[in-house]
XYZ file of C-alpha atoms in Angstrom:
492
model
C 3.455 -132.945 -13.346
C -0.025 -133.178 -14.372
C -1.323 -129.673 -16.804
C -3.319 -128.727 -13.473
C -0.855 -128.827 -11.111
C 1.271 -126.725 -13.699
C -0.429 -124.528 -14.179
C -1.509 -124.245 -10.442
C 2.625 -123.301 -9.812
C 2.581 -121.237 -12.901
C -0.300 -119.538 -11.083
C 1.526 -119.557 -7.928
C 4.793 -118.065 -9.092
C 2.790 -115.492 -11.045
C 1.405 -114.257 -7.673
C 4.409 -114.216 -6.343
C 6.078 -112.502 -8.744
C 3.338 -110.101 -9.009
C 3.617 -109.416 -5.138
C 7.314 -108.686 -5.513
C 6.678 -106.817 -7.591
C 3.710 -104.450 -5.725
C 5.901 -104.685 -2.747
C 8.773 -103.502 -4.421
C 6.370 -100.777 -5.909
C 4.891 -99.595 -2.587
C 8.501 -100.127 -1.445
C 9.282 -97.693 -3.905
C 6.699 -94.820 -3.496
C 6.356 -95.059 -0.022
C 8.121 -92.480 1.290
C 8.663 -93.549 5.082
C 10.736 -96.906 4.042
C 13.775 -94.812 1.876
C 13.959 -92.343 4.512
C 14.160 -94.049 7.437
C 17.099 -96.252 6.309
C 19.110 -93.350 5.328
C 19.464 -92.081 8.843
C 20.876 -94.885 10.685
C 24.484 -95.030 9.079
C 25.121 -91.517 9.817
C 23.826 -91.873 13.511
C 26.070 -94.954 14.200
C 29.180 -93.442 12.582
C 28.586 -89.854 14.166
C 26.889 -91.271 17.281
C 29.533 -89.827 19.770
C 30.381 -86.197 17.797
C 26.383 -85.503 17.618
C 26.031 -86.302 21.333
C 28.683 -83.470 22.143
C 27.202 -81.202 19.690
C 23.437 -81.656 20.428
C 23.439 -79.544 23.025
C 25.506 -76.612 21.392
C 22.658 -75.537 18.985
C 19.897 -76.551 21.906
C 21.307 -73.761 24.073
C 18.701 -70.629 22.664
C 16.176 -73.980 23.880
C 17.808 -73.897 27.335
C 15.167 -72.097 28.901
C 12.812 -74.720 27.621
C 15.414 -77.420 29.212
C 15.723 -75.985 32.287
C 12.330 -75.693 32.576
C 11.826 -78.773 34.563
C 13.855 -77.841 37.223
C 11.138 -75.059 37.843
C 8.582 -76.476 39.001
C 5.677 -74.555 36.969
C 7.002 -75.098 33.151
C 7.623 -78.735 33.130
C 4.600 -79.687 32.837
C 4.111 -77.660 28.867
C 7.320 -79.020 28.248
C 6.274 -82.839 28.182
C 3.215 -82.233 26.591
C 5.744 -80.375 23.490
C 8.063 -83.723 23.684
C 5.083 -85.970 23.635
C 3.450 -84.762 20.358
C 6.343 -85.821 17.808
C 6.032 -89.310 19.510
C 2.761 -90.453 17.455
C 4.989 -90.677 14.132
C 5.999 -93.766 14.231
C 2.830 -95.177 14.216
C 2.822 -93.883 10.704
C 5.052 -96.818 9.900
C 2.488 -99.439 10.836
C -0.127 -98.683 8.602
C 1.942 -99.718 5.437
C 2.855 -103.172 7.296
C -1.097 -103.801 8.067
C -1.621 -103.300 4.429
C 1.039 -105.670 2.737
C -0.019 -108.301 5.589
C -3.500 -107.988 4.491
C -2.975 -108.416 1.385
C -0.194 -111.560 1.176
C 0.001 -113.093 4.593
C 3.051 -115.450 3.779
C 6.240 -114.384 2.947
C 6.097 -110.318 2.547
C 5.866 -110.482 6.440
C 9.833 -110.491 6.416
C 10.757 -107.479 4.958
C 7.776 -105.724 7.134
C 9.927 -105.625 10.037
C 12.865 -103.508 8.613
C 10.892 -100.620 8.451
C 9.891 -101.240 11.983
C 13.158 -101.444 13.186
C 13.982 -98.365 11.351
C 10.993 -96.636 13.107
C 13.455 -96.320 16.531
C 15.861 -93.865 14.754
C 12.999 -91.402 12.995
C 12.110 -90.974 17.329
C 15.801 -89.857 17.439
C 15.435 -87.984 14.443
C 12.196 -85.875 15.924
C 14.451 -83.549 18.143
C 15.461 -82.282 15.100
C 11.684 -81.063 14.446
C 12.090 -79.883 18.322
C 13.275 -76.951 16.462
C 9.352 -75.791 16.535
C 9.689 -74.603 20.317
C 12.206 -71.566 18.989
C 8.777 -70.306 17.880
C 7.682 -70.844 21.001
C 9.913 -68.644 22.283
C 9.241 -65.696 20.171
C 5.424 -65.848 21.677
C 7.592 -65.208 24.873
C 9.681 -62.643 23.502
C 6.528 -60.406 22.214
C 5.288 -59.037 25.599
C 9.195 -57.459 26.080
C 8.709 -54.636 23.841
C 5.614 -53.387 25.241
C 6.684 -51.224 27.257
C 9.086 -49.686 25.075
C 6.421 -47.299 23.433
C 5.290 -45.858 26.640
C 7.659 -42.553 26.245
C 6.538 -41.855 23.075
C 4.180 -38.506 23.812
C 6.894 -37.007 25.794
C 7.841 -35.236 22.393
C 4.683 -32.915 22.778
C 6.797 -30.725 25.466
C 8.556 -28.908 22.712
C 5.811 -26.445 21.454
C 5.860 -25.270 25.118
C 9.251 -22.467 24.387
C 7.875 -21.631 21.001
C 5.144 -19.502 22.264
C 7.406 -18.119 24.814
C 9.518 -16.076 22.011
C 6.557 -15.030 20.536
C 5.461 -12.488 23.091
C 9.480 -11.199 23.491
C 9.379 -8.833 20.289
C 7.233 -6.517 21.286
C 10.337 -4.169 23.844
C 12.491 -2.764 20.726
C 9.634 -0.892 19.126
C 10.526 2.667 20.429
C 14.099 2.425 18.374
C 13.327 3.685 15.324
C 12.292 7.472 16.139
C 16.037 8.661 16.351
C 17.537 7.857 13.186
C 14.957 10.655 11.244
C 16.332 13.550 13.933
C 19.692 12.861 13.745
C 21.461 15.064 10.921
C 24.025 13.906 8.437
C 27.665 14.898 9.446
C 28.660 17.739 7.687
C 32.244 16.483 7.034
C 30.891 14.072 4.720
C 29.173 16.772 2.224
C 30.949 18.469 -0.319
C 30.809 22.677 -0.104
C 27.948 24.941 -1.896
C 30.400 25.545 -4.266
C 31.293 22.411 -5.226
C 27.725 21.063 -5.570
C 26.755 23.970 -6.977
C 29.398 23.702 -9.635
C 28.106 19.799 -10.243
C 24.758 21.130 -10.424
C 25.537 22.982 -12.785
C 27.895 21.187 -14.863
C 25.635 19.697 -17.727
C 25.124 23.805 -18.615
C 28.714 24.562 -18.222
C 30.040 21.785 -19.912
C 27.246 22.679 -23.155
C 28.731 26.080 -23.172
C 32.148 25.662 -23.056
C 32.308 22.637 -25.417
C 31.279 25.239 -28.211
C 33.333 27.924 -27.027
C 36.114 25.835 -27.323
C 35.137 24.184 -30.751
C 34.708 27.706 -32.009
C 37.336 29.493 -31.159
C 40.472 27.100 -30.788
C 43.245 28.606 -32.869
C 41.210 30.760 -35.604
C 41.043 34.138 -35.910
C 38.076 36.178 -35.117
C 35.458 35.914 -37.565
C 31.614 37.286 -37.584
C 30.608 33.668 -38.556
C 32.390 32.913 -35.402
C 30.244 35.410 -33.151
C 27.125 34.111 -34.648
C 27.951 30.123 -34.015
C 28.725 31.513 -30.074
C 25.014 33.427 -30.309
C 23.803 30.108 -31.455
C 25.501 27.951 -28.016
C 23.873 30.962 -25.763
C 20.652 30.724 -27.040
C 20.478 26.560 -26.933
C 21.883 27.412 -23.413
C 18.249 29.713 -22.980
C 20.483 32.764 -21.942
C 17.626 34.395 -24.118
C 18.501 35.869 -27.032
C 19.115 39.591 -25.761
C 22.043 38.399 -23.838
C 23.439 36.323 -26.527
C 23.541 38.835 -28.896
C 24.869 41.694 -26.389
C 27.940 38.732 -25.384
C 28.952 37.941 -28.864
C 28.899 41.809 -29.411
C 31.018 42.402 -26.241
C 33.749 39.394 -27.571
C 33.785 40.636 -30.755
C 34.800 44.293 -29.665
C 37.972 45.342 -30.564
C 38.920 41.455 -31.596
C 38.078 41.310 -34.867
C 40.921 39.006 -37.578
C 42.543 38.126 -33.942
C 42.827 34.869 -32.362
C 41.143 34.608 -28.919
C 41.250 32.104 -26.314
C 38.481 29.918 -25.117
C 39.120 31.107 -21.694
C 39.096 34.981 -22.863
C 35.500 34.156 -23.935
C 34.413 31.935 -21.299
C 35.432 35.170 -18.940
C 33.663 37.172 -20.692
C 30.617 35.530 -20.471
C 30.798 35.178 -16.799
C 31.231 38.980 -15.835
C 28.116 39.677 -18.179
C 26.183 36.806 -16.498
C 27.171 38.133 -13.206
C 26.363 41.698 -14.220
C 22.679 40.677 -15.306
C 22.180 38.622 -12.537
C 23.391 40.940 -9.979
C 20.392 42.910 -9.173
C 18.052 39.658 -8.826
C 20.175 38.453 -6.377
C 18.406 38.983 -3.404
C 17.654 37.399 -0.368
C 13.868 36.944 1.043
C 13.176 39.409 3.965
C 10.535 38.211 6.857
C 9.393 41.385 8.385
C 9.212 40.113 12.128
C 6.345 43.187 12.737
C 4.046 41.104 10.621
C 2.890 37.758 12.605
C 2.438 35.412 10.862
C 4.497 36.074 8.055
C 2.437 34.343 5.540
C 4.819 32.966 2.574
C 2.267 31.649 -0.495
C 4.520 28.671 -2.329
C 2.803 28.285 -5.767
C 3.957 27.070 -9.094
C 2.730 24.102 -11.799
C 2.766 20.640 -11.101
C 6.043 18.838 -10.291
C 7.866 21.723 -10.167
C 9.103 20.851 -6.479
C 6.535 23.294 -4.119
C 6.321 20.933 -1.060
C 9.778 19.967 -1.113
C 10.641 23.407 -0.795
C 8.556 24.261 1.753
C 9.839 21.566 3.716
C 13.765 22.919 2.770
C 12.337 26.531 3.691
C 10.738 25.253 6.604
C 14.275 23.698 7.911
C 16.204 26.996 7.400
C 13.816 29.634 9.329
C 13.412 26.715 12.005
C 17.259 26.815 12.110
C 17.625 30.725 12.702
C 14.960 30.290 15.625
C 11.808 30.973 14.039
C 8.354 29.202 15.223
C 7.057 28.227 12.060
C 3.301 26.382 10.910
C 2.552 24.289 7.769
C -0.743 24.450 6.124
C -1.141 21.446 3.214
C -3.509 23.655 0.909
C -2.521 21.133 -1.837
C -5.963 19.216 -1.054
C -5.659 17.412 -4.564
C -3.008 15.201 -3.774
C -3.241 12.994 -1.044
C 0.521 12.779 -1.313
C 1.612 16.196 -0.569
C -0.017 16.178 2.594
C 1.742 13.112 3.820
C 5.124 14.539 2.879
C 3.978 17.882 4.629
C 3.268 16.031 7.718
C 6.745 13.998 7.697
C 8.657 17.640 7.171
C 6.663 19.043 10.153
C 7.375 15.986 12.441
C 11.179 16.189 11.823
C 10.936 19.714 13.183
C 8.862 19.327 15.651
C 6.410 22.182 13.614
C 2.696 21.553 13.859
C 0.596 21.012 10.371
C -3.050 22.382 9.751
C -4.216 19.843 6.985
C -7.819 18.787 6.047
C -9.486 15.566 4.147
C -8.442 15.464 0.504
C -10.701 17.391 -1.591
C -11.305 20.048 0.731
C -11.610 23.871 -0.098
C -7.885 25.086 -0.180
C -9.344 29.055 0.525
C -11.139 27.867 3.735
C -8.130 26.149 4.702
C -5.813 29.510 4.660
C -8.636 30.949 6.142
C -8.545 28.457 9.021
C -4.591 28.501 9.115
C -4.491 32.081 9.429
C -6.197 31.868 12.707
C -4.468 28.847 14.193
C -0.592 31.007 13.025
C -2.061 33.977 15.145
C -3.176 32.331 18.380
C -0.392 30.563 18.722
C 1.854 33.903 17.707
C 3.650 31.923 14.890
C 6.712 34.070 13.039
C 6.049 32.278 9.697
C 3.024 30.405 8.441
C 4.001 28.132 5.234
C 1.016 27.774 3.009
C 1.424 24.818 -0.068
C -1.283 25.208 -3.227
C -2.387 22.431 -5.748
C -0.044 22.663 -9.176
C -1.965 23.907 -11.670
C -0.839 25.008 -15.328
C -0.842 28.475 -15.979
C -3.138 28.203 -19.349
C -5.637 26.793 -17.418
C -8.515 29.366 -16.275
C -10.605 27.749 -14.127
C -7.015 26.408 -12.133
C -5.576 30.110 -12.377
C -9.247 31.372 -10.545
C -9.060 29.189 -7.524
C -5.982 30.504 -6.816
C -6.864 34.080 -6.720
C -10.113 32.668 -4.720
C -7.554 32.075 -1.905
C -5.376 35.214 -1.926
C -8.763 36.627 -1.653
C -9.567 35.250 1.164
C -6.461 35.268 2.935
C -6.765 38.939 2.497
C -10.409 38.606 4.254
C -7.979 37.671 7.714
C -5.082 40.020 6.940
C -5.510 42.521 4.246
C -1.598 42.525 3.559
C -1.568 39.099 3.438
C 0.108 37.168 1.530
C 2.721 39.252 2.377
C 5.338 36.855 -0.346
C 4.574 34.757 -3.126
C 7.203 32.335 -4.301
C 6.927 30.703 -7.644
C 8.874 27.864 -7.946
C 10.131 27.214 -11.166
C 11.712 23.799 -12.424
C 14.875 24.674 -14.642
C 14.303 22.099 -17.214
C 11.214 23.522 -18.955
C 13.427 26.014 -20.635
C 11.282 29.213 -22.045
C 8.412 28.260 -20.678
C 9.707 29.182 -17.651
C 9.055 32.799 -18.901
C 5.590 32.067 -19.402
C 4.572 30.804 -16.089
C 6.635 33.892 -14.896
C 4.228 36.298 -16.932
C 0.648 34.454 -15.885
C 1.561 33.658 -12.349
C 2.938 37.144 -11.430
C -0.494 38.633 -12.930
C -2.920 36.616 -10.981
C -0.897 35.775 -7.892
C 1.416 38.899 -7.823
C 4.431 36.861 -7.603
C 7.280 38.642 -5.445
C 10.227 36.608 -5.703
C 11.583 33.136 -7.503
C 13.205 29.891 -6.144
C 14.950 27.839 -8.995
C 14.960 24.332 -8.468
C 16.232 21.317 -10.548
C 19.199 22.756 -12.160
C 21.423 19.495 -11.414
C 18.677 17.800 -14.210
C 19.102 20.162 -17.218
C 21.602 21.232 -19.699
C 19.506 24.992 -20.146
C 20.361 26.353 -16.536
C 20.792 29.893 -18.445
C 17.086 30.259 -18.741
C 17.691 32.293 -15.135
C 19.359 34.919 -16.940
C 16.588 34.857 -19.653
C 13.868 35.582 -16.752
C 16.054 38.207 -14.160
C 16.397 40.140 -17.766
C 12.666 40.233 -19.022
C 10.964 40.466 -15.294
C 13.821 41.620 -12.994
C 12.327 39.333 -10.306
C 14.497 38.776 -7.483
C 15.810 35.089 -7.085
C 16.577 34.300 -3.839
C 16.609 30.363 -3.963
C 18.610 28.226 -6.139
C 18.300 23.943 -5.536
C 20.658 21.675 -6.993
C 19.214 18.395 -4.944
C 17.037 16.496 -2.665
C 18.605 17.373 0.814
C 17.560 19.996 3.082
C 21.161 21.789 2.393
C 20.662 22.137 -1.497
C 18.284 24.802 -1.095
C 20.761 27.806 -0.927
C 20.327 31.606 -1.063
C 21.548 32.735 -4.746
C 24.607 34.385 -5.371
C 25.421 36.244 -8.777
C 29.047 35.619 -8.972
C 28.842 31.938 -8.067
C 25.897 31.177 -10.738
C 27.608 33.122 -13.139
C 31.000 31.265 -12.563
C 29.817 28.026 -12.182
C 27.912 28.156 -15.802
C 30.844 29.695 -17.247
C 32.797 26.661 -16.418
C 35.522 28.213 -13.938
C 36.721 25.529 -11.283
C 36.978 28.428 -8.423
């Protein structure tokens, strides 16, 4: 072999070794060629299993299977079949390629992948699986009409405005609870809450009477510590001394008992208070009977008006209100509530107003409507003040313009816990008002209840109200011997 013709075979084998080579590289990377031989084993060994179980998982395609037997859908169906079918042309185009580009013997192993093209056609049912999709397009129109019923909700609002207008029936009920009057059953006696009223005084007295004189003799030290407990009681200090005089009498460097003294004390209390004890007299010739409440602030004038009002109105009396207290918007109110639980009218004008015109005006109204008793309120004023103290005669005086005996009582109503000022307001109130009788209120709030006896000594006033509470029935006419005991301490 000539050096040509060598190296004409070396050339030779060189090209074909280099086109093993490319063909075992495009062999390599080409996906179609590895794939396609896979399948074929596993479709010859499971051949008969697959063909039993294809059409177990193809049954959600039924529909799409038994399409052709309608005659509308198989026409969609073919057209779905016939689009996988173009794959295997895929396989071609590599073959063109390698023939191209060595015509002699690469041609051989070309037609394996041909051959193998058969089973990737098998192998597209599996990528059937896109009609399932298909399906869902179909299922989509189904729920439509599923959200039709939705506004029937809006229905409900309909009842609420039905119970809105049903409220309106039960709003007569609550008139008769204010007339109806507490059962008397339930309320402890006059005694008994007169005795509780009372109790803080009695309970100050007879403390020191019984630190003073349990088991020791009789001593003047002793008689002056007992003077002392009267006078922080505001018995005054007349009636202290003129007690301690009356225990010491006869007792001297002898032991005496706590409830020697305490008895002692009550029949002198009871003896002072005696000829205040009086009861307030409506002359039924005089109509009206006009009663003038006055007094300093807070000392409880409306209330007892209102508490005066419901005893006359008991005994059968026609009665009238007039709110002359014109500088508290308050008063009026609780005037007009007192009046309306007894069915009694009330003459009342805009705050502010002059109180003289309105006894002038309520003086009138009482007598054409032939009224027994005509309650008149006044602003509470102190009794230091001048200009305060003026007004008030202003509307005597003019009440005197209708009837010249009118008023025909004044009541001062004096609050037990001020102590000995009470005798003060006593002294300025009866000079420019010509007080004619007392009413005592608050003594359930004060340890100094004695102060009475202080003021029926001094003035000799008649008292003929005592209150010991709020209620209508705590207003009671006083009684000597009941004040007397109850501050002493005695149980009965």
């Amino acid at each position: 072999m000539n050096a040509e013709s060598k190296d004409k075979a070396e050339k030779t084998g060189f090209v074909a070794r280099l086109f093993k080579l490319r063909h075992a590289d495009e062999a390599f990377w080409e996906p179609a060629p590895e794939t396609l031989p896979e399948p074929p084993p596993p479709l010859a060994e499971f051949s008969p299993p697959p063909v039993e179980l294809v059409p177990e998982p193809v049954e959600p395609a039924s529909p799409l299977e038994s399409a052709p037997a309608t005659a509308e859908t198989p026409p969609p169906v073919e057209t779905v079949f016939e689009t996988p079918t173009p794959e295997p042309v895929f396989t071609p185009e590599p073959a063109a390629q390698a023939e191209a580009r060595s015509p002699e013997p690469p041609i051989a192993p070309a037609p394996t992948p041909v051959e193998a093209a058969p089973p990737p056609v098998e192998s597209a049912p599996a990528t059937v699986e896109a009609p399932p999709p298909v399906e869902t397009d179909f299922a989509t129109p189904s729920p439509e009409p599923v959200f039709a019923p939705e506004p029937e909700p809006e229905a409900a609002p309909a009842p609420v405005a039905e119970a809105v207008f049903e409220p309106p029936p039960p709003a007569p009920s609550p008139a008769p609870p204010v007339v109806e009057p507490e059962p008397p059953s339930l309320r402890p006696s006059w005694w008994s809450r007169l005795r509780q009223g009372l109790a803080r005084s009695s309970s100050s007295i007879g403390q020191g009477v019984a630190d003073i004189f349990t088991k020791r003799k009789l001593s003047a030290d002793m008689l002056e510590d007992l003077e002392d407990v009267l006078v922080r009681a505001d018995l005054g200090v007349a009636a202290a001394t003129r007690i301690a005089a009356l225990v010491g009498k006869g007792r001297y460097d002898k032991q005496i008992a706590p409830e020697d003294v305490r008895a002692i004390l009550a029949d002198e209390i009871e003896r002072v208070l005696a000829p205040a004890a009086r009861p307030l007299e409506v002359d039924g010739g005089k109509k009206p009977f006009v009663i003038l409440v006055v007094g300093v602030n807070g000392s409880g004038k409306t209330t007892t008006i209102g508490k005066l009002a419901a005893k006359f109105s008991a005994e059968g009396k026609s009665l009238m209100l007039a709110a002359g207290d014109t500088f508290r918007a308050a008063a009026v109110e609780q005037l007009r509530i007192w009046g309306a639980r007894m069915n009694v009218p009330v003459i009342a004008r805009e705050p502010g107003a002059d109180a003289a015109g309105l006894a002038f005006d309520a003086i009138h109204a009482a007598r054409e409507q032939n009224v027994d008793i005509l309650l008149m309120d006044t602003a509470g004023r102190l009794q230091n003040r001048t200009e305060l103290m003026a007004e008030l005669e202003k509307i005597i005086r003019v009440m005197k313009k209708v009837d010249t005996q009118a008023p025909h009582a004044v009541l001062l109503v004096l609050d037990a816990t001020v102590g000995q000022n009470a005798l003060n307001q006593v002294e300025i109130f009866g000079k420019v008002a010509g007080v004619t009788g007392l009413v005592m209120t608050k003594l359930d709030g004060t340890a100094r209840g004695g102060i009475l006896v202080a003021i029926a000594e001094k003035f000799g006033l008649p008292v003929h109200f005592i209150g010991v509470g709020e209620q209508a029935d705590d207003l009671e006419p006083f009684t000597a011997r009941d004040f007397a005991r109850a501050i002493a301490g005695f149980e009965d």
